[in-house]
mmCIF file of C-alpha atoms and ligand atoms in Angstrom:
data_model
loop_
_atom_site.group_PDB
_atom_site.id
_atom_site.type_symbol
_atom_site.label_atom_id
_atom_site.label_comp_id
_atom_site.label_asym_id
_atom_site.label_seq_id
_atom_site.Cartn_x
_atom_site.Cartn_y
_atom_site.Cartn_z
ATOM 1 C CA MET A 1267 -14.472 -72.456 52.039
ATOM 2 C CA ALA A 1268 -14.477 -68.964 53.493
ATOM 3 C CA SER A 1269 -10.735 -69.058 53.886
ATOM 4 C CA PHE A 1270 -10.406 -70.139 50.204
ATOM 5 C CA ALA A 1271 -12.467 -67.185 49.052
ATOM 6 C CA ARG A 1272 -10.339 -64.799 51.197
ATOM 7 C CA SER A 1273 -7.184 -66.236 49.569
ATOM 8 C CA ILE A 1274 -8.624 -65.691 46.043
ATOM 9 C CA ARG A 1275 -9.516 -62.009 46.900
ATOM 10 C CA LEU A 1276 -5.974 -61.505 48.269
ATOM 11 C CA ILE A 1277 -4.343 -62.903 45.125
ATOM 12 C CA ALA A 1278 -6.642 -60.845 42.858
ATOM 13 C CA GLY A 1279 -5.873 -57.695 44.871
ATOM 14 C CA ALA A 1280 -2.134 -58.394 44.655
ATOM 15 C CA TRP A 1281 -2.421 -58.822 40.833
ATOM 16 C CA ALA A 1282 -4.334 -55.624 40.484
ATOM 17 C CA LEU A 1283 -1.771 -53.758 42.532
ATOM 18 C CA LEU A 1284 1.029 -55.261 40.463
ATOM 19 C CA LEU A 1285 -0.712 -54.257 37.240
ATOM 20 C CA ILE A 1286 -1.153 -50.692 38.423
ATOM 21 C CA LEU A 1287 2.472 -50.516 39.515
ATOM 22 C CA THR A 1288 3.824 -51.916 36.235
ATOM 23 C CA ALA A 1289 1.653 -49.559 34.193
ATOM 24 C CA SER A 1290 2.886 -46.506 36.006
ATOM 25 C CA ALA A 1291 6.477 -47.697 36.385
ATOM 26 C CA PRO A 1292 7.889 -46.160 33.173
ATOM 27 C CA SER A 1293 6.489 -42.738 33.957
ATOM 28 C CA ILE A 1294 7.875 -42.833 37.497
ATOM 29 C CA ALA A 1295 11.261 -43.876 36.114
ATOM 30 C CA GLN A 1296 11.037 -41.097 33.497
ATOM 31 C CA GLN A 1297 10.043 -38.438 36.021
ATOM 32 C CA SER A 1298 12.994 -39.210 38.162
ATOM 33 C CA GLN A 1299 15.295 -38.542 35.170
ATOM 34 C CA ILE A 1300 13.727 -35.186 34.205
ATOM 35 C CA ASN A 1301 15.746 -32.086 34.852
ATOM 36 C CA PRO A 1302 13.326 -29.801 36.702
ATOM 37 C CA THR A 1303 14.365 -26.775 34.604
ATOM 38 C CA ALA A 1304 14.226 -28.590 31.282
ATOM 39 C CA SER A 1305 10.823 -27.272 30.249
ATOM 40 C CA SER A 1306 11.834 -23.626 30.733
ATOM 41 C CA VAL A 1307 15.099 -24.229 28.892
ATOM 42 C CA ARG A 1308 13.107 -25.590 26.023
ATOM 43 C CA GLU A 1309 10.845 -22.496 26.022
ATOM 44 C CA ARG A 1310 13.829 -20.175 25.942
ATOM 45 C CA GLN A 1311 15.329 -22.133 23.074
ATOM 46 C CA LEU A 1312 12.039 -21.901 21.259
ATOM 47 C CA LEU A 1313 11.930 -18.151 21.746
ATOM 48 C CA GLN A 1314 15.457 -17.819 20.422
ATOM 49 C CA GLU A 1315 14.916 -19.988 17.420
ATOM 50 C CA PHE A 1316 11.547 -18.732 16.238
ATOM 51 C CA ASP A 1317 10.347 -15.187 15.774
ATOM 52 C CA ARG A 1318 6.955 -16.164 17.190
ATOM 53 C CA ILE A 1319 5.109 -18.936 18.971
ATOM 54 C CA GLN A 1320 1.942 -19.700 17.168
ATOM 55 C CA GLY A 1321 -1.123 -21.810 17.892
ATOM 56 C CA ARG A 1322 -4.090 -22.663 15.704
ATOM 57 C CA VAL A 1323 -7.346 -20.687 15.509
ATOM 58 C CA SER A 1324 -10.576 -21.365 13.685
ATOM 59 C CA ILE A 1325 -11.554 -17.700 13.161
ATOM 60 C CA PRO A 1326 -10.673 -16.087 9.803
ATOM 61 C CA ASP A 1327 -8.043 -13.718 11.205
ATOM 62 C CA GLN A 1328 -5.017 -16.012 11.434
ATOM 63 C CA ARG A 1329 -2.918 -13.244 13.035
ATOM 64 C CA SER A 1330 -4.704 -13.906 16.324
ATOM 65 C CA SER A 1331 -2.976 -17.306 16.529
ATOM 66 C CA VAL A 1332 0.310 -15.691 17.565
ATOM 67 C CA LEU A 1333 0.765 -16.350 21.286
ATOM 68 C CA ILE A 1334 4.218 -14.899 21.862
ATOM 69 C CA GLN A 1335 6.320 -12.622 19.666
ATOM 70 C CA PRO A 1336 9.608 -12.319 21.577
ATOM 71 C CA ALA A 1337 10.747 -9.143 19.769
ATOM 72 C CA GLY A 1338 7.605 -7.473 21.108
ATOM 73 C CA ARG A 1339 9.103 -7.455 24.588
ATOM 74 C CA GLU A 1340 12.137 -5.523 23.391
ATOM 75 C CA TRP A 1341 9.882 -3.171 21.479
ATOM 76 C CA ARG A 1342 7.724 -2.571 24.591
ATOM 77 C CA GLU A 1343 10.858 -1.868 26.606
ATOM 78 C CA PHE A 1344 11.951 0.671 23.996
ATOM 79 C CA ARG A 1345 8.544 2.337 23.895
ATOM 80 C CA THR A 1346 7.975 2.612 27.623
ATOM 81 C CA VAL A 1347 11.553 3.325 28.767
ATOM 82 C CA ALA A 1348 14.195 4.336 26.173
ATOM 83 C CA LEU A 1349 11.848 6.435 24.034
ATOM 84 C CA ARG A 1350 10.602 8.450 27.010
ATOM 85 C CA TRP A 1351 14.156 9.176 28.140
ATOM 86 C CA VAL A 1352 15.376 10.156 24.662
ATOM 87 C CA GLY A 1353 12.318 12.343 24.013
ATOM 88 C CA GLY A 1354 12.324 13.923 27.456
ATOM 89 C CA ILE A 1355 16.026 14.763 27.341
ATOM 90 C CA ALA A 1356 15.840 16.108 23.766
ATOM 91 C CA ILE A 1357 12.845 18.380 24.391
ATOM 92 C CA LEU A 1358 13.629 19.569 27.925
ATOM 93 C CA GLY A 1359 17.343 19.828 27.036
ATOM 94 C CA MET A 1360 16.567 22.053 24.063
ATOM 95 C CA LEU A 1361 14.255 24.231 26.179
ATOM 96 C CA ALA A 1362 17.004 24.616 28.799
ATOM 97 C CA VAL A 1363 19.611 25.515 26.142
ATOM 98 C CA LEU A 1364 17.294 28.135 24.634
ATOM 99 C CA VAL A 1365 16.499 29.714 28.000
ATOM 100 C CA ILE A 1366 20.223 29.911 28.886
ATOM 101 C CA PHE A 1367 21.065 31.244 25.416
ATOM 102 C CA TYR A 1368 18.367 33.919 25.654
ATOM 103 C CA LEU A 1369 19.504 34.985 29.118
ATOM 104 C CA ARG A 1370 23.113 35.340 27.903
ATOM 105 C CA ARG A 1371 22.674 36.654 24.350
ATOM 106 C CA GLY A 1372 19.226 38.253 24.455
ATOM 107 C CA MET A 1373 17.376 39.165 21.275
ATOM 108 C CA VAL A 1374 19.551 39.723 18.186
ATOM 109 C CA ARG A 1375 18.807 43.375 17.540
ATOM 110 C CA LEU A 1376 18.766 45.275 14.267
ATOM 111 C CA GLU A 1377 22.146 47.023 14.511
ATOM 112 C CA ALA A 1378 21.308 49.809 12.074
ATOM 113 C CA GLY A 1379 17.753 50.227 13.398
ATOM 114 C CA ARG A 1380 14.790 50.280 11.035
ATOM 115 C CA SER A 1381 15.045 52.017 7.678
ATOM 116 C CA GLY A 1382 11.302 52.362 7.287
ATOM 117 C CA ARG A 1383 11.482 50.752 3.831
ATOM 118 C CA THR A 1384 10.345 47.158 3.410
ATOM 119 C CA ILE A 1385 10.897 44.376 0.916
ATOM 120 C CA VAL A 1386 8.664 41.366 0.195
ATOM 121 C CA ARG A 1387 10.175 38.176 1.614
ATOM 122 C CA PHE A 1388 7.377 35.614 1.355
ATOM 123 C CA THR A 1389 4.267 35.601 -0.857
ATOM 124 C CA THR A 1390 0.782 34.983 0.515
ATOM 125 C CA PHE A 1391 0.872 31.420 -0.809
ATOM 126 C CA GLU A 1392 4.222 30.696 0.843
ATOM 127 C CA ARG A 1393 2.948 32.031 4.174
ATOM 128 C CA PHE A 1394 -0.264 30.038 3.886
ATOM 129 C CA VAL A 1395 1.700 26.810 3.300
ATOM 130 C CA HIS A 1396 4.056 27.624 6.186
ATOM 131 C CA TRP A 1397 1.282 28.312 8.693
ATOM 132 C CA MET A 1398 -0.851 25.400 7.595
ATOM 133 C CA THR A 1399 2.089 23.006 8.044
ATOM 134 C CA ALA A 1400 3.151 24.651 11.312
ATOM 135 C CA THR A 1401 -0.381 24.480 12.790
ATOM 136 C CA CYS A 1402 -0.696 20.817 11.840
ATOM 137 C CA PHE A 1403 2.772 20.162 13.259
ATOM 138 C CA ILE A 1404 1.866 21.681 16.637
ATOM 139 C CA VAL A 1405 -1.355 19.661 16.908
ATOM 140 C CA LEU A 1406 0.453 16.483 15.762
ATOM 141 C CA ALA A 1407 3.187 17.163 18.322
ATOM 142 C CA ILE A 1408 0.766 17.690 21.236
ATOM 143 C CA SER A 1409 -1.372 14.675 20.326
ATOM 144 C CA GLY A 1410 1.775 12.577 19.736
ATOM 145 C CA LEU A 1411 3.242 13.601 23.096
ATOM 146 C CA ASN A 1412 0.004 12.430 24.652
ATOM 147 C CA ILE A 1413 0.568 8.959 23.171
ATOM 148 C CA THR A 1414 4.140 8.818 24.477
ATOM 149 C CA PHE A 1415 3.827 10.547 27.846
ATOM 150 C CA GLY A 1416 0.078 10.890 28.532
ATOM 151 C CA ARG A 1417 -0.357 7.697 30.510
ATOM 152 C CA PRO A 1418 2.403 8.275 33.077
ATOM 153 C CA LEU A 1419 2.097 12.091 33.276
ATOM 154 C CA LEU A 1420 -1.435 13.235 32.426
ATOM 155 C CA LEU A 1421 -3.616 10.306 33.469
ATOM 156 C CA PRO A 1422 -2.758 10.587 37.186
ATOM 157 C CA LEU A 1423 -3.630 14.317 37.041
ATOM 158 C CA ILE A 1424 -6.978 14.278 35.229
ATOM 159 C CA GLY A 1425 -8.285 10.752 35.856
ATOM 160 C CA HIS A 1426 -9.343 7.919 33.552
ATOM 161 C CA GLU A 1427 -12.556 9.375 32.175
ATOM 162 C CA ALA A 1428 -11.143 12.743 31.109
ATOM 163 C CA PHE A 1429 -7.968 11.109 29.841
ATOM 164 C CA SER A 1430 -9.780 8.672 27.559
ATOM 165 C CA GLU A 1431 -12.073 11.407 26.219
ATOM 166 C CA TRP A 1432 -9.126 13.725 25.494
ATOM 167 C CA SER A 1433 -6.993 10.899 24.058
ATOM 168 C CA GLN A 1434 -9.731 9.913 21.657
ATOM 169 C CA TRP A 1435 -9.983 13.467 20.296
ATOM 170 C CA ALA A 1436 -6.217 13.753 20.184
ATOM 171 C CA LYS A 1437 -6.042 10.528 18.187
ATOM 172 C CA TYR A 1438 -8.631 11.809 15.665
ATOM 173 C CA ALA A 1439 -6.664 15.036 15.326
ATOM 174 C CA HIS A 1440 -3.408 13.113 14.846
ATOM 175 C CA ASN A 1441 -4.889 10.924 12.142
ATOM 176 C CA TYR A 1442 -6.755 13.582 10.176
ATOM 177 C CA LEU A 1443 -4.224 16.429 10.366
ATOM 178 C CA SER A 1444 -1.567 14.084 9.027
ATOM 179 C CA PHE A 1445 -2.994 14.690 5.529
ATOM 180 C CA PRO A 1446 -2.653 18.509 5.354
ATOM 181 C CA PHE A 1447 0.704 18.143 7.120
ATOM 182 C CA THR A 1448 1.967 15.798 4.398
ATOM 183 C CA ILE A 1449 0.691 18.122 1.666
ATOM 184 C CA GLY A 1450 2.457 21.010 3.442
ATOM 185 C CA VAL A 1451 5.778 19.145 3.566
ATOM 186 C CA VAL A 1452 5.549 18.321 -0.149
ATOM 187 C CA LEU A 1453 4.730 21.956 -1.015
ATOM 188 C CA ILE A 1454 7.564 23.240 1.193
ATOM 189 C CA PHE A 1455 9.940 20.873 -0.583
ATOM 190 C CA LEU A 1456 8.903 22.107 -4.028
ATOM 191 C CA MET A 1457 8.500 25.781 -3.124
ATOM 192 C CA TRP A 1458 11.854 26.387 -1.459
ATOM 193 C CA ILE A 1459 14.198 23.741 -2.907
ATOM 194 C CA ALA A 1460 15.889 26.282 -5.212
ATOM 195 C CA GLY A 1461 17.061 28.426 -2.304
ATOM 196 C CA ASN A 1462 18.133 25.539 -0.111
ATOM 197 C CA ILE A 1463 20.914 23.818 -2.027
ATOM 198 C CA PRO A 1464 24.052 24.139 0.134
ATOM 199 C CA ASN A 1465 26.899 26.225 -1.318
ATOM 200 C CA LYS A 1466 30.261 27.813 -0.377
ATOM 201 C CA VAL A 1467 28.626 30.837 1.254
ATOM 202 C CA ASP A 1468 27.109 28.502 3.854
ATOM 203 C CA VAL A 1469 30.524 27.272 4.983
ATOM 204 C CA ASP A 1470 31.668 30.831 5.647
ATOM 205 C CA TRP A 1471 28.344 31.621 7.365
ATOM 206 C CA VAL A 1472 28.792 28.701 9.764
ATOM 207 C CA LYS A 1473 32.458 29.551 10.442
ATOM 208 C CA ARG A 1474 31.435 33.079 11.396
ATOM 209 C CA GLY A 1475 28.811 31.875 13.877
ATOM 210 C CA GLY A 1476 25.861 32.729 11.655
ATOM 211 C CA GLY A 1477 25.439 36.141 13.214
ATOM 212 C CA ILE A 1478 23.568 34.684 16.146
ATOM 213 C CA VAL A 1479 26.383 33.250 18.252
ATOM 214 C CA GLY A 1480 28.691 36.253 17.747
ATOM 215 C CA ARG A 1481 27.821 39.812 16.630
ATOM 216 C CA ASP A 1482 28.895 39.313 13.029
ATOM 217 C CA HIS A 1483 26.708 39.641 9.915
ATOM 218 C CA PRO A 1484 27.997 36.985 7.504
ATOM 219 C CA PRO A 1485 26.515 37.279 3.993
ATOM 220 C CA ALA A 1486 23.720 34.932 2.944
ATOM 221 C CA TYR A 1487 21.408 34.456 0.001
ATOM 222 C CA ARG A 1488 17.657 34.023 0.529
ATOM 223 C CA PHE A 1489 18.231 31.234 3.067
ATOM 224 C CA ASN A 1490 21.289 30.977 5.307
ATOM 225 C CA ALA A 1491 22.921 27.703 6.394
ATOM 226 C CA GLY A 1492 20.799 27.514 9.580
ATOM 227 C CA GLN A 1493 17.584 27.911 7.598
ATOM 228 C CA LYS A 1494 18.787 25.349 5.064
ATOM 229 C CA ALA A 1495 19.377 22.889 7.900
ATOM 230 C CA ILE A 1496 15.811 23.484 9.132
ATOM 231 C CA TYR A 1497 14.488 23.051 5.587
ATOM 232 C CA TRP A 1498 16.169 19.653 5.138
ATOM 233 C CA ILE A 1499 15.129 18.517 8.622
ATOM 234 C CA VAL A 1500 11.515 19.391 7.750
ATOM 235 C CA VAL A 1501 11.680 17.671 4.356
ATOM 236 C CA ILE A 1502 13.521 14.530 5.481
ATOM 237 C CA GLY A 1503 12.034 14.367 9.012
ATOM 238 C CA GLY A 1504 8.552 15.170 7.674
ATOM 239 C CA GLY A 1505 8.946 12.516 4.968
ATOM 240 C CA LEU A 1506 10.017 9.919 7.535
ATOM 241 C CA VAL A 1507 7.213 10.630 10.016
ATOM 242 C CA ALA A 1508 4.685 10.627 7.174
ATOM 243 C CA ALA A 1509 5.852 7.310 5.685
ATOM 244 C CA THR A 1510 6.083 5.534 9.049
ATOM 245 C CA GLY A 1511 2.911 7.225 10.317
ATOM 246 C CA TYR A 1512 0.809 5.889 7.428
ATOM 247 C CA GLU A 1513 2.312 2.453 8.001
ATOM 248 C CA LEU A 1514 0.969 2.638 11.578
ATOM 249 C CA MET A 1515 -2.322 4.183 10.575
ATOM 250 C CA PHE A 1516 -3.133 1.334 8.205
ATOM 251 C CA PRO A 1517 -1.952 -1.706 10.186
ATOM 252 C CA PHE A 1518 -0.959 -4.852 8.255
ATOM 253 C CA TYR A 1519 -1.512 -3.203 4.864
ATOM 254 C CA LEU A 1520 2.112 -2.337 4.283
ATOM 255 C CA SER A 1521 3.997 -4.635 6.654
ATOM 256 C CA GLY A 1522 3.726 -7.280 9.352
ATOM 257 C CA ILE A 1523 4.127 -6.799 13.075
ATOM 258 C CA GLU A 1524 7.947 -6.465 12.973
ATOM 259 C CA GLY A 1525 7.679 -3.823 10.263
ATOM 260 C CA MET A 1526 5.179 -1.865 12.348
ATOM 261 C CA GLN A 1527 7.336 -2.091 15.462
ATOM 262 C CA PHE A 1528 10.231 -0.711 13.452
ATOM 263 C CA ALA A 1529 7.977 1.985 11.955
ATOM 264 C CA GLN A 1530 6.819 3.009 15.431
ATOM 265 C CA MET A 1531 10.420 3.268 16.647
ATOM 266 C CA VAL A 1532 11.425 5.455 13.688
ATOM 267 C CA HIS A 1533 8.225 7.521 13.848
ATOM 268 C CA ALA A 1534 8.441 8.273 17.546
ATOM 269 C CA THR A 1535 12.210 8.926 17.649
ATOM 270 C CA VAL A 1536 12.221 11.195 14.585
ATOM 271 C CA ALA A 1537 9.079 12.987 15.802
ATOM 272 C CA LEU A 1538 10.483 13.743 19.266
ATOM 273 C CA LEU A 1539 13.827 14.996 17.872
ATOM 274 C CA PHE A 1540 11.881 16.962 15.253
ATOM 275 C CA MET A 1541 9.959 18.731 18.063
ATOM 276 C CA ALA A 1542 13.229 19.648 19.803
ATOM 277 C CA VAL A 1543 14.618 21.162 16.587
ATOM 278 C CA MET A 1544 11.398 23.057 15.898
ATOM 279 C CA LEU A 1545 11.620 24.677 19.343
ATOM 280 C CA ALA A 1546 14.901 26.268 18.192
ATOM 281 C CA HIS A 1547 13.255 27.361 14.934
ATOM 282 C CA ILE A 1548 10.330 28.938 16.810
ATOM 283 C CA TYR A 1549 12.769 30.661 19.193
ATOM 284 C CA ILE A 1550 14.734 32.363 16.379
ATOM 285 C CA GLY A 1551 11.568 33.309 14.566
ATOM 286 C CA THR A 1552 10.075 35.033 17.626
ATOM 287 C CA ILE A 1553 12.016 36.281 20.659
ATOM 288 C CA GLY A 1554 15.461 35.316 19.311
ATOM 289 C CA MET A 1555 15.728 37.849 16.496
ATOM 290 C CA GLU A 1556 14.231 41.303 16.029
ATOM 291 C CA GLY A 1557 12.237 41.645 12.824
ATOM 292 C CA ALA A 1558 12.251 37.946 11.919
ATOM 293 C CA PHE A 1559 8.591 37.195 12.690
ATOM 294 C CA GLU A 1560 7.405 39.840 10.200
ATOM 295 C CA ALA A 1561 8.794 37.767 7.330
ATOM 296 C CA MET A 1562 6.124 35.108 7.973
ATOM 297 C CA GLY A 1563 3.648 37.511 9.592
ATOM 298 C CA SER A 1564 3.088 40.301 7.079
ATOM 299 C CA GLY A 1565 5.375 38.789 4.442
ATOM 300 C CA THR A 1566 7.671 41.834 4.328
ATOM 301 C CA VAL A 1567 10.905 42.687 6.175
ATOM 302 C CA ASP A 1568 12.731 45.919 6.809
ATOM 303 C CA VAL A 1569 15.478 46.583 4.263
ATOM 304 C CA ASN A 1570 18.041 46.916 7.077
ATOM 305 C CA TRP A 1571 17.039 43.489 8.371
ATOM 306 C CA ALA A 1572 17.550 42.073 4.878
ATOM 307 C CA ARG A 1573 20.959 43.822 4.641
ATOM 308 C CA GLU A 1574 22.135 42.494 8.005
ATOM 309 C CA HIS A 1575 20.922 38.921 7.650
ATOM 310 C CA HIS A 1576 20.573 38.206 3.908
ATOM 311 C CA SER A 1577 22.804 40.724 2.136
ATOM 312 C CA LEU A 1578 23.343 38.642 -1.027
ATOM 313 C CA TRP A 1579 19.596 38.068 -1.360
ATOM 314 C CA LEU A 1580 18.959 41.816 -1.018
ATOM 315 C CA GLU A 1581 21.497 42.475 -3.790
ATOM 316 C CA GLU A 1582 19.769 39.934 -6.029
ATOM 317 C CA GLU A 1583 16.348 41.449 -5.324
ATOM 318 C CA ASN A 1584 17.613 44.989 -5.998
ATOM 319 C CA ALA A 1585 19.219 43.886 -9.254
ATOM 320 C CA ARG A 1586 15.985 42.196 -10.310
ATOM 321 C CA ALA A 1587 13.884 45.248 -9.400
ATOM 322 C CA GLU A 1588 16.280 47.468 -11.349
ATOM 323 C CA ALA A 1589 16.128 45.201 -14.394
ATOM 324 C CA ASN A 1590 12.328 45.247 -14.285
ATOM 325 C CA ALA A 1591 12.213 49.016 -13.874
ATOM 326 C CA ARG A 1592 14.615 49.663 -16.803
ATOM 327 C CA PRO A 1593 12.683 50.761 -19.910
ATOM 328 C CA ARG A 1594 12.597 48.030 -22.549
ATOM 329 C CA PRO A 1595 14.491 48.828 -25.759
ATOM 330 C CA ALA A 1596 12.154 50.296 -28.369
ATOM 331 C CA VAL A 1597 11.178 48.011 -31.238
ATOM 332 C CA THR A 1598 13.050 49.165 -34.357
ATOM 333 C CA ALA A 1599 11.509 49.493 -37.781
ATOM 334 C CA ALA A 1600 13.722 46.675 -39.147
ATOM 335 C CA GLU A 1601 12.191 44.242 -36.663
HETATM 336 C C1 HEM B 2261 1.788 12.324 7.983
HETATM 337 C C2 HEM B 2261 2.060 12.558 9.206
HETATM 338 C C3 HEM B 2261 1.803 11.617 10.378
HETATM 339 C C4 HEM B 2261 1.094 10.461 10.466
HETATM 340 C C5 HEM B 2261 0.344 9.736 9.350
HETATM 341 C C6 HEM B 2261 1.156 10.000 11.823
HETATM 342 C C7 HEM B 2261 0.560 8.869 12.346
HETATM 343 C C8 HEM B 2261 0.774 8.360 13.592
HETATM 344 C C9 HEM B 2261 0.205 7.148 14.104
HETATM 345 C C10 HEM B 2261 -0.760 6.243 13.335
HETATM 346 C C11 HEM B 2261 0.662 6.967 15.352
HETATM 347 C C12 HEM B 2261 0.366 5.793 16.281
HETATM 348 C C13 HEM B 2261 -0.757 6.190 17.137
HETATM 349 C C14 HEM B 2261 -1.140 5.117 18.094
HETATM 350 O O1 HEM B 2261 -0.276 4.416 18.612
HETATM 351 O O2 HEM B 2261 -2.332 5.032 18.321
HETATM 352 C C15 HEM B 2261 1.517 8.086 15.678
HETATM 353 C C16 HEM B 2261 2.172 8.268 16.873
HETATM 354 C C17 HEM B 2261 2.958 9.369 17.166
HETATM 355 N N1 HEM B 2261 3.177 10.467 16.360
HETATM 356 FE FE1 HEM B 2261 2.557 10.651 14.468
HETATM 357 N N2 HEM B 2261 1.904 10.901 12.528
HETATM 358 C C18 HEM B 2261 2.311 11.898 11.675
HETATM 359 C C19 HEM B 2261 3.079 13.007 11.984
HETATM 360 C C20 HEM B 2261 3.616 13.280 13.211
HETATM 361 C C21 HEM B 2261 4.353 14.476 13.544
HETATM 362 C C22 HEM B 2261 4.638 15.628 12.611
HETATM 363 C C23 HEM B 2261 4.710 14.350 14.843
HETATM 364 C C24 HEM B 2261 5.467 15.328 15.688
HETATM 365 C C25 HEM B 2261 5.414 16.591 15.548
HETATM 366 C C26 HEM B 2261 4.209 13.074 15.318
HETATM 367 C C27 HEM B 2261 4.407 12.584 16.580
HETATM 368 C C28 HEM B 2261 3.992 11.345 17.017
HETATM 369 C C29 HEM B 2261 4.322 10.796 18.303
HETATM 370 C C30 HEM B 2261 5.211 11.444 19.358
HETATM 371 C C31 HEM B 2261 3.676 9.567 18.395
HETATM 372 C C32 HEM B 2261 3.670 8.620 19.570
HETATM 373 C C33 HEM B 2261 4.722 7.570 19.452
HETATM 374 C C34 HEM B 2261 4.597 6.575 20.576
HETATM 375 O O3 HEM B 2261 4.917 6.934 21.712
HETATM 376 O O4 HEM B 2261 4.177 5.465 20.296
HETATM 377 N N3 HEM B 2261 3.540 12.453 14.310
HETATM 378 N N4 HEM B 2261 1.561 8.925 14.568
#
């Protein structure tokens, strides 16, 4: 009887084992056919075919369901590598060019010396708009540079606590000063557009080295070709940084994530090149040319400065002053 019971247990155990083996057989067969790299291939294909890999979330903000946005990797690469190189080369390169230029050319002097007579070049309102925009620009540039280069360059020097405190203030400044800066760019556009339309005189001015490369004094109206270039860079560059900046400042209002990545790329690239150009503008307005700073400082320039750098403008101003000074014809009885 005992041997019968042992036989039954043996048969039952064999059946159970067989059942387990048959149940798992298909999966074992399947596993042996699987290409070990197949799952990663499938992920790569997914990443190529879709612009995002999305899950499901129960919170109201559905944007948080995006797990992977492949383009974000390229954007991060641009922001942390390419942008820093482009910006660094543009700004340091411009500084190097200006230092070399100054050492070779020195300050452009007033050839005829000062006459002692002055002429109004910019009104109080024009100077106010210029300095308001320039001050905002400098603060926006410093706070923007902190966003691009602060982490690798400043953080190791001042430590985490000071860096986060400073970055927070810099961010407030960047956000709030964007408004007066935008107003300044619009006013500059309206205020000086009349004098900044390119014309034939500009071609000749450029061909003759603009009086800064050589020792020539090519004629110019109120703004020469170099100043016109700066004007259009400010208007177009300022317009671009403003439009893209507001897109970043109000996330998801104007575009989705791809739009904001593109906006950041335009904003940062234009801003860094803009800074490089403005260094050249600041150079000519200060140590590069004798008498230039006064135009935006006191608002007046020496007549000899006007003759050497803006002869056609001086002629226009003299003609206007003469016309205003001429006595008006007397009203006749017939009238
Ligand atoms: C209306 C004007 C502007 C607005 C609304 C604006 C707004 C912004 C915003 C929202 C950001 C992103 C900040 C962040 O990532 O937390 C930013 C970054 C930046 N801004 Fe501006 N900005 C303006 C003008 C300027 C100007 C004039 C400059 C340069 C002189 C500038 C230079 C930069 C730079 C370099 C960055 C960092 C880019 C990066 O590395 O990601 N911005 N701006």
